[in-house]
PDB file of C-alpha atoms in Angstrom:
ATOM      1  CA  MET W   1       9.739  -1.795  18.133  1.00 62.00           C
ATOM      2  CA  ALA W   2       8.940   0.040  21.342  1.00 67.00           C
ATOM      3  CA  TYR W   3       7.496  -2.594  23.648  1.00 82.00           C
ATOM      4  CA  GLY W   4       5.183  -1.148  26.293  1.00 84.00           C
ATOM      5  CA  THR W   5       5.393   2.326  24.720  1.00 91.00           C
ATOM      6  CA  ASN W   6       2.610   3.816  22.630  1.00 92.00           C
ATOM      7  CA  ALA W   7       4.307   3.443  19.234  1.00 93.00           C
ATOM      8  CA  PRO W   8       2.313   1.196  16.860  1.00 96.00           C
ATOM      9  CA  ASN W   9       4.389   0.016  13.928  1.00 95.00           C
ATOM     10  CA  GLY W  10       1.854  -1.941  11.910  1.00 98.00           C
ATOM     11  CA  LEU W  11       2.026  -5.665  11.240  1.00 98.00           C
ATOM     12  CA  VAL W  12       5.618  -6.903  11.194  1.00 98.00           C
ATOM     13  CA  PRO W  13       6.271 -10.411   9.793  1.00 98.00           C
ATOM     14  CA  ILE W  14       8.032 -12.690  12.266  1.00 97.00           C
ATOM     15  CA  LYS W  15       7.740 -16.312  11.107  1.00 98.00           C
ATOM     16  CA  LYS W  16       5.440 -18.878   9.540  1.00 97.00           C
ATOM     17  CA  ALA W  17       2.723 -20.699  11.458  1.00 95.00           C
ATOM     18  CA  ASP W  18       4.800 -23.910  11.498  1.00 95.00           C
ATOM     19  CA  GLY W  19       7.688 -22.075  13.203  1.00 95.00           C
ATOM     20  CA  SER W  20       9.842 -21.768  10.095  1.00 97.00           C
ATOM     21  CA  ALA W  21      11.288 -18.438   9.021  1.00 96.00           C
ATOM     22  CA  TRP W  22       9.377 -16.012   6.832  1.00 96.00           C
ATOM     23  CA  SER W  23      11.208 -16.098   3.505  1.00 93.00           C
ATOM     24  CA  ASP W  24      10.596 -12.441   2.529  1.00 95.00           C
ATOM     25  CA  ALA W  25       8.040 -13.691  -0.009  1.00 97.00           C
ATOM     26  CA  LEU W  26       5.968 -10.890  -1.580  1.00 98.00           C
ATOM     27  CA  ASN W  27       3.430 -10.776  -4.392  1.00 98.00           C
ATOM     28  CA  PRO W  28       2.618  -7.832  -6.681  1.00 98.00           C
ATOM     29  CA  TYR W  29      -0.775  -6.090  -6.695  1.00 98.00           C
ATOM     30  CA  PRO W  30      -1.875  -3.001  -8.646  1.00 98.00           C
ATOM     31  CA  ILE W  31      -2.496   0.409  -7.063  1.00 98.00           C
ATOM     32  CA  ALA W  32      -4.571   2.799  -9.167  1.00 98.00           C
ATOM     33  CA  SER W  33      -2.868   6.030 -10.170  1.00 98.00           C
ATOM     34  CA  GLY W  34      -4.360   8.759  -7.987  1.00 98.00           C
ATOM     35  CA  TYR W  35      -5.535   6.328  -5.271  1.00 98.00           C
ATOM     36  CA  ASN W  36      -6.442   8.809  -2.542  1.00 98.00           C
ATOM     37  CA  THR W  37      -5.549   6.915   0.633  1.00 98.00           C
ATOM     38  CA  ALA W  38      -2.010   6.604   1.979  1.00 98.00           C
ATOM     39  CA  LEU W  39      -0.570   3.121   2.379  1.00 98.00           C
ATOM     40  CA  PHE W  40       2.269   2.489   4.798  1.00 98.00           C
ATOM     41  CA  LYS W  41       4.617  -0.453   5.265  1.00 98.00           C
ATOM     42  CA  GLY W  42       2.783  -2.792   7.654  1.00 98.00           C
ATOM     43  CA  ASP W  43      -0.757  -1.658   6.801  1.00 98.00           C
ATOM     44  CA  PRO W  44      -3.485  -4.269   6.294  1.00 98.00           C
ATOM     45  CA  VAL W  45      -4.760  -4.135   2.710  1.00 98.00           C
ATOM     46  CA  THR W  46      -7.623  -5.518   0.666  1.00 98.00           C
ATOM     47  CA  VAL W  47      -8.599  -5.864  -2.987  1.00 97.00           C
ATOM     48  CA  LEU W  48     -11.102  -3.169  -3.954  1.00 97.00           C
ATOM     49  CA  SER W  49     -14.109  -3.659  -6.214  1.00 95.00           C
ATOM     50  CA  ASP W  50     -12.126  -2.539  -9.284  1.00 97.00           C
ATOM     51  CA  GLY W  51      -9.409  -5.129  -8.654  1.00 97.00           C
ATOM     52  CA  THR W  52      -6.810  -2.695  -7.326  1.00 98.00           C
ATOM     53  CA  LEU W  53      -5.278  -2.611  -3.862  1.00 98.00           C
ATOM     54  CA  GLY W  54      -6.525  -0.404  -1.047  1.00 98.00           C
ATOM     55  CA  ILE W  55      -6.474   0.031   2.705  1.00 98.00           C
ATOM     56  CA  ALA W  56      -8.494  -2.585   4.576  1.00 97.00           C
ATOM     57  CA  THR W  57     -11.403  -1.633   6.791  1.00 91.00           C
ATOM     58  CA  PRO W  58     -12.606  -3.758   9.722  1.00 88.00           C
ATOM     59  CA  GLY W  59     -14.731  -6.632   8.475  1.00 81.00           C
ATOM     60  CA  SER W  60     -13.357  -6.563   4.915  1.00 88.00           C
ATOM     61  CA  ALA W  61     -11.400  -9.605   3.778  1.00 95.00           C
ATOM     62  CA  LEU W  62      -7.684  -8.812   3.997  1.00 97.00           C
ATOM     63  CA  VAL W  63      -5.433  -9.881   1.149  1.00 98.00           C
ATOM     64  CA  GLY W  64      -2.348  -9.289   3.256  1.00 98.00           C
ATOM     65  CA  VAL W  65       0.057  -6.646   4.505  1.00 98.00           C
ATOM     66  CA  PHE W  66       1.473  -3.821   2.385  1.00 98.00           C
ATOM     67  CA  TRP W  67       5.265  -3.947   2.201  1.00 98.00           C
ATOM     68  CA  GLY W  68       6.196  -1.167  -0.207  1.00 98.00           C
ATOM     69  CA  CYS W  69       5.617  -0.186  -3.825  1.00 98.00           C
ATOM     70  CA  GLN W  70       7.216   0.799  -7.103  1.00 98.00           C
ATOM     71  CA  PHE W  71       6.014   3.292  -9.702  1.00 97.00           C
ATOM     72  CA  THR W  72       7.160   5.929 -12.165  1.00 97.00           C
ATOM     73  CA  PRO W  73       5.939   9.412 -11.154  1.00 96.00           C
ATOM     74  CA  ALA W  74       3.685  11.343 -13.515  1.00 96.00           C
ATOM     75  CA  THR W  75       6.558  13.788 -14.050  1.00 95.00           C
ATOM     76  CA  GLY W  76       8.708  10.976 -15.465  1.00 94.00           C
ATOM     77  CA  GLY W  77      12.203   9.905 -14.527  1.00 94.00           C
ATOM     78  CA  LEU W  78      13.364   6.651 -13.003  1.00 95.00           C
ATOM     79  CA  PRO W  79      10.998   4.266 -11.213  1.00 96.00           C
ATOM     80  CA  VAL W  80      10.595   5.006  -7.501  1.00 95.00           C
ATOM     81  CA  ASN W  81      10.820   2.290  -4.864  1.00 97.00           C
ATOM     82  CA  SER W  82       9.057   3.447  -1.717  1.00 97.00           C
ATOM     83  CA  PRO W  83       8.017   1.922   1.618  1.00 98.00           C
ATOM     84  CA  ASN W  84       4.745   3.854   1.411  1.00 98.00           C
ATOM     85  CA  TRP W  85       2.209   5.134  -1.096  1.00 98.00           C
ATOM     86  CA  VAL W  86       1.450   8.836  -0.784  1.00 97.00           C
ATOM     87  CA  ALA W  87      -2.276   9.584  -1.000  1.00 97.00           C
ATOM     88  CA  SER W  88      -3.355  10.727  -4.478  1.00 98.00           C
ATOM     89  CA  ALA W  89       0.059  10.108  -6.035  1.00 97.00           C
ATOM     90  CA  THR W  90      -0.104   9.890  -9.806  1.00 97.00           C
ATOM     91  CA  THR W  91       1.935   7.773 -12.181  1.00 97.00           C
ATOM     92  CA  LEU W  92       3.364   8.243 -15.662  1.00 97.00           C
ATOM     93  CA  GLY W  93       0.570   7.733 -18.159  1.00 97.00           C
ATOM     94  CA  ALA W  94      -1.803   6.875 -15.297  1.00 97.00           C
ATOM     95  CA  GLN W  95      -0.403   3.346 -15.299  1.00 97.00           C
ATOM     96  CA  VAL W  96      -1.008   1.258 -12.177  1.00 98.00           C
ATOM     97  CA  ALA W  97       1.701   1.261  -9.540  1.00 98.00           C
ATOM     98  CA  THR W  98       3.000  -2.057  -8.233  1.00 98.00           C
ATOM     99  CA  ALA W  99       2.432  -2.789  -4.552  1.00 98.00           C
ATOM    100  CA  TYR W 100       4.292  -5.587  -2.811  1.00 98.00           C
ATOM    101  CA  VAL W 101       2.144  -7.538  -0.380  1.00 98.00           C
ATOM    102  CA  ILE W 102       2.724 -10.302   2.165  1.00 98.00           C
ATOM    103  CA  ASP W 103      -0.320 -12.344   1.174  1.00 98.00           C
ATOM    104  CA  ASP W 104       0.563 -15.750   2.629  1.00 97.00           C
ATOM    105  CA  PRO W 105      -2.184 -16.554   5.184  1.00 96.00           C
ATOM    106  CA  ASP W 106       0.303 -18.648   7.204  1.00 97.00           C
ATOM    107  CA  VAL W 107       2.582 -15.719   8.129  1.00 98.00           C
ATOM    108  CA  ILE W 108       2.651 -14.712  11.805  1.00 98.00           C
ATOM    109  CA  PHE W 109       2.987 -10.992  12.530  1.00 98.00           C
ATOM    110  CA  SER W 110       3.821  -8.958  15.614  1.00 98.00           C
ATOM    111  CA  VAL W 111       1.503  -6.010  16.242  1.00 98.00           C
ATOM    112  CA  GLN W 112       1.080  -3.604  19.143  1.00 98.00           C
ATOM    113  CA  GLU W 113      -2.256  -3.260  20.914  1.00 97.00           C
ATOM    114  CA  THR W 114      -4.188  -0.033  21.476  1.00 97.00           C
ATOM    115  CA  ASN W 115      -7.830   0.735  22.139  1.00 96.00           C
ATOM    116  CA  GLY W 116      -8.236   1.786  18.507  1.00 93.00           C
ATOM    117  CA  SER W 117      -8.107   5.476  19.406  1.00 92.00           C
ATOM    118  CA  GLY W 118      -4.439   5.823  20.290  1.00 89.00           C
ATOM    119  CA  ALA W 119      -4.774   5.055  24.013  1.00 95.00           C
ATOM    120  CA  ALA W 120      -3.950   1.953  26.058  1.00 93.00           C
ATOM    121  CA  GLY W 121      -7.471   0.770  26.813  1.00 93.00           C
ATOM    122  CA  ALA W 122      -7.958  -2.480  28.730  1.00 95.00           C
ATOM    123  CA  PRO W 123      -4.937  -4.649  27.860  1.00 97.00           C
ATOM    124  CA  LEU W 124      -5.349  -8.034  26.262  1.00 98.00           C
ATOM    125  CA  ALA W 125      -4.710 -11.059  28.473  1.00 98.00           C
ATOM    126  CA  LEU W 126      -3.183 -14.475  27.838  1.00 98.00           C
ATOM    127  CA  ALA W 127      -6.712 -15.839  28.118  1.00 98.00           C
ATOM    128  CA  ASP W 128      -7.527 -13.956  24.897  1.00 98.00           C
ATOM    129  CA  VAL W 129      -5.185 -16.135  22.846  1.00 98.00           C
ATOM    130  CA  GLY W 130      -7.298 -17.933  20.266  1.00 97.00           C
ATOM    131  CA  LEU W 131      -9.823 -15.126  19.969  1.00 98.00           C
ATOM    132  CA  ASN W 132     -10.124 -12.875  16.943  1.00 97.00           C
ATOM    133  CA  ALA W 133      -9.899  -9.081  16.829  1.00 98.00           C
ATOM    134  CA  ASN W 134     -10.026  -6.167  14.420  1.00 98.00           C
ATOM    135  CA  LEU W 135      -7.179  -3.859  13.504  1.00 98.00           C
ATOM    136  CA  ALA W 136      -7.078  -0.073  13.811  1.00 97.00           C
ATOM    137  CA  ILE W 137      -5.268   1.721  10.991  1.00 95.00           C
ATOM    138  CA  GLY W 138      -3.780   4.642  12.952  1.00 93.00           C
ATOM    139  CA  THR W 139      -1.443   7.228  11.424  1.00 95.00           C
ATOM    140  CA  GLY W 140       1.578   6.148   9.434  1.00 97.00           C
ATOM    141  CA  ASN W 141       4.988   7.817   9.588  1.00 97.00           C
ATOM    142  CA  ALA W 142       5.673   9.809   6.420  1.00 95.00           C
ATOM    143  CA  VAL W 143       9.411   9.941   7.230  1.00 96.00           C
ATOM    144  CA  THR W 144      10.060   6.215   7.756  1.00 96.00           C
ATOM    145  CA  GLY W 145       7.120   4.993   5.674  1.00 97.00           C
ATOM    146  CA  ASN W 146       6.061   2.685   8.496  1.00 98.00           C
ATOM    147  CA  SER W 147       2.474   1.945   9.442  1.00 98.00           C
ATOM    148  CA  GLY W 148       0.683   3.102  12.581  1.00 97.00           C
ATOM    149  CA  ALA W 149      -1.732   0.155  12.595  1.00 97.00           C
ATOM    150  CA  SER W 150      -2.452  -1.690  15.846  1.00 97.00           C
ATOM    151  CA  ILE W 151      -4.671  -4.479  17.135  1.00 98.00           C
ATOM    152  CA  ASN W 152      -7.809  -3.002  18.688  1.00 97.00           C
ATOM    153  CA  ASN W 153      -8.094  -4.409  22.219  1.00 97.00           C
ATOM    154  CA  THR W 154     -11.774  -3.448  22.467  1.00 97.00           C
ATOM    155  CA  THR W 155     -12.813  -5.900  19.733  1.00 97.00           C
ATOM    156  CA  GLU W 156     -11.619  -9.363  20.781  1.00 97.00           C
ATOM    157  CA  ALA W 157     -14.356 -11.965  20.288  1.00 97.00           C
ATOM    158  CA  THR W 158     -15.067 -15.325  18.663  1.00 97.00           C
ATOM    159  CA  THR W 159     -16.571 -13.697  15.538  1.00 96.00           C
ATOM    160  CA  ALA W 160     -15.182 -15.336  12.390  1.00 95.00           C
ATOM    161  CA  THR W 161     -15.146 -12.132  10.306  1.00 95.00           C
ATOM    162  CA  LEU W 162     -12.755 -10.229  12.574  1.00 97.00           C
ATOM    163  CA  ASP W 163      -9.438  -9.295  10.978  1.00 97.00           C
ATOM    164  CA  VAL W 164      -6.818 -11.281  12.881  1.00 98.00           C
ATOM    165  CA  LYS W 165      -6.454 -14.252  15.194  1.00 98.00           C
ATOM    166  CA  ILE W 166      -4.458 -13.735  18.410  1.00 98.00           C
ATOM    167  CA  ARG W 167      -1.740 -16.419  18.459  1.00 98.00           C
ATOM    168  CA  GLY W 168       0.211 -15.465  21.558  1.00 97.00           C
ATOM    169  CA  LEU W 169       2.234 -12.804  23.335  1.00 98.00           C
ATOM    170  CA  ASP W 170       5.269 -11.613  21.387  1.00 97.00           C
ATOM    171  CA  THR W 171       8.214 -13.344  23.064  1.00 96.00           C
ATOM    172  CA  PHE W 172      10.732 -10.546  22.470  1.00 94.00           C
ATOM    173  CA  PRO W 173      12.586  -9.688  25.737  1.00 94.00           C
ATOM    174  CA  GLY W 174      10.968  -6.733  27.481  1.00 93.00           C
ATOM    175  CA  ASN W 175       7.498  -7.381  26.090  1.00 96.00           C
ATOM    176  CA  ALA W 176       4.889  -8.242  28.718  1.00 96.00           C
ATOM    177  CA  VAL W 177       1.127  -8.356  29.141  1.00 97.00           C
ATOM    178  CA  GLY W 178      -0.039  -4.811  29.835  1.00 97.00           C
ATOM    179  CA  ASN W 179      -0.411  -1.440  28.170  1.00 97.00           C
ATOM    180  CA  PHE W 180       0.776  -1.364  24.553  1.00 97.00           C
ATOM    181  CA  ALA W 181       1.991  -4.965  24.534  1.00 97.00           C
ATOM    182  CA  ASN W 182       2.847  -6.668  21.258  1.00 98.00           C
ATOM    183  CA  TRP W 183       1.029  -9.823  20.204  1.00 98.00           C
ATOM    184  CA  PHE W 184       1.600 -12.485  17.583  1.00 98.00           C
ATOM    185  CA  VAL W 185      -1.322 -12.627  15.166  1.00 98.00           C
ATOM    186  CA  SER W 186      -2.235 -14.198  11.852  1.00 98.00           C
ATOM    187  CA  ILE W 187      -4.728 -12.853   9.338  1.00 98.00           C
ATOM    188  CA  ASN W 188      -8.050 -14.501  10.104  1.00 97.00           C
ATOM    189  CA  ASN W 189     -10.484 -12.969   7.610  1.00 96.00           C
ATOM    190  CA  HIS W 190      -8.259 -13.597   4.571  1.00 96.00           C
ATOM    191  CA  ARG W 191      -9.242 -13.210   0.916  1.00 95.00           C
ATOM    192  CA  TYR W 192      -7.666 -16.593   0.143  1.00 94.00           C
ATOM    193  CA  ARG W 193      -8.814 -18.416   3.274  1.00 90.00           C
ATOM    194  CA  GLY W 194     -12.062 -17.868   5.114  1.00 81.00           C
ATOM    195  CA  GLY W 195     -12.005 -16.752   8.733  1.00 79.00           C
ATOM    196  CA  THR W 196     -12.519 -19.199  11.587  1.00 82.00           C
ATOM    197  CA  THR W 197     -14.397 -18.736  14.818  1.00 85.00           C
ATOM    198  CA  GLY W 198     -12.235 -17.784  17.781  1.00 82.00           C
ATOM    199  CA  VAL W 199     -11.889 -20.103  20.758  1.00 73.00           C
TER     200      VAL W 199
END
């Protein structure tokens, strides 16, 4: 991660809420063949009306964080394991692809802040810990497969339907309050656990 540099990397799992290590636990979810929106490793995702996985939009209940996928291309061959889903990719026989998702609501993630439009904006402060905020999807990296999602520092509020809860400043050496800082967050508006009001 590039602390203090404008380089959002999506939501990166760090630990569990009780301080224990994240165990690499993932659950499978279906992606429809031909789904027309790219998904990158670290993107927030939701369950769409047809039961398949899709990119989350602010205010929609998140099911978790996309962490790669597996599918057999429409042209056949061996199954592909990929960190990202390419928009409008098609699968053999139009079968659903398998996405792997961090859907545990107790996982703590590190995420960089932006103003939601790729600029620094007004940085979050330690006094914002406990508030909720929305995420901004950004542009993923087609080479690495990594997400470009960030926490939108123009949205922090007590509103219970906001995407994530700010848990604290990322403690990695070199990270500090200011432009493009990284923050620990948990999913607040979760499909499996209702959001809570920020404090």
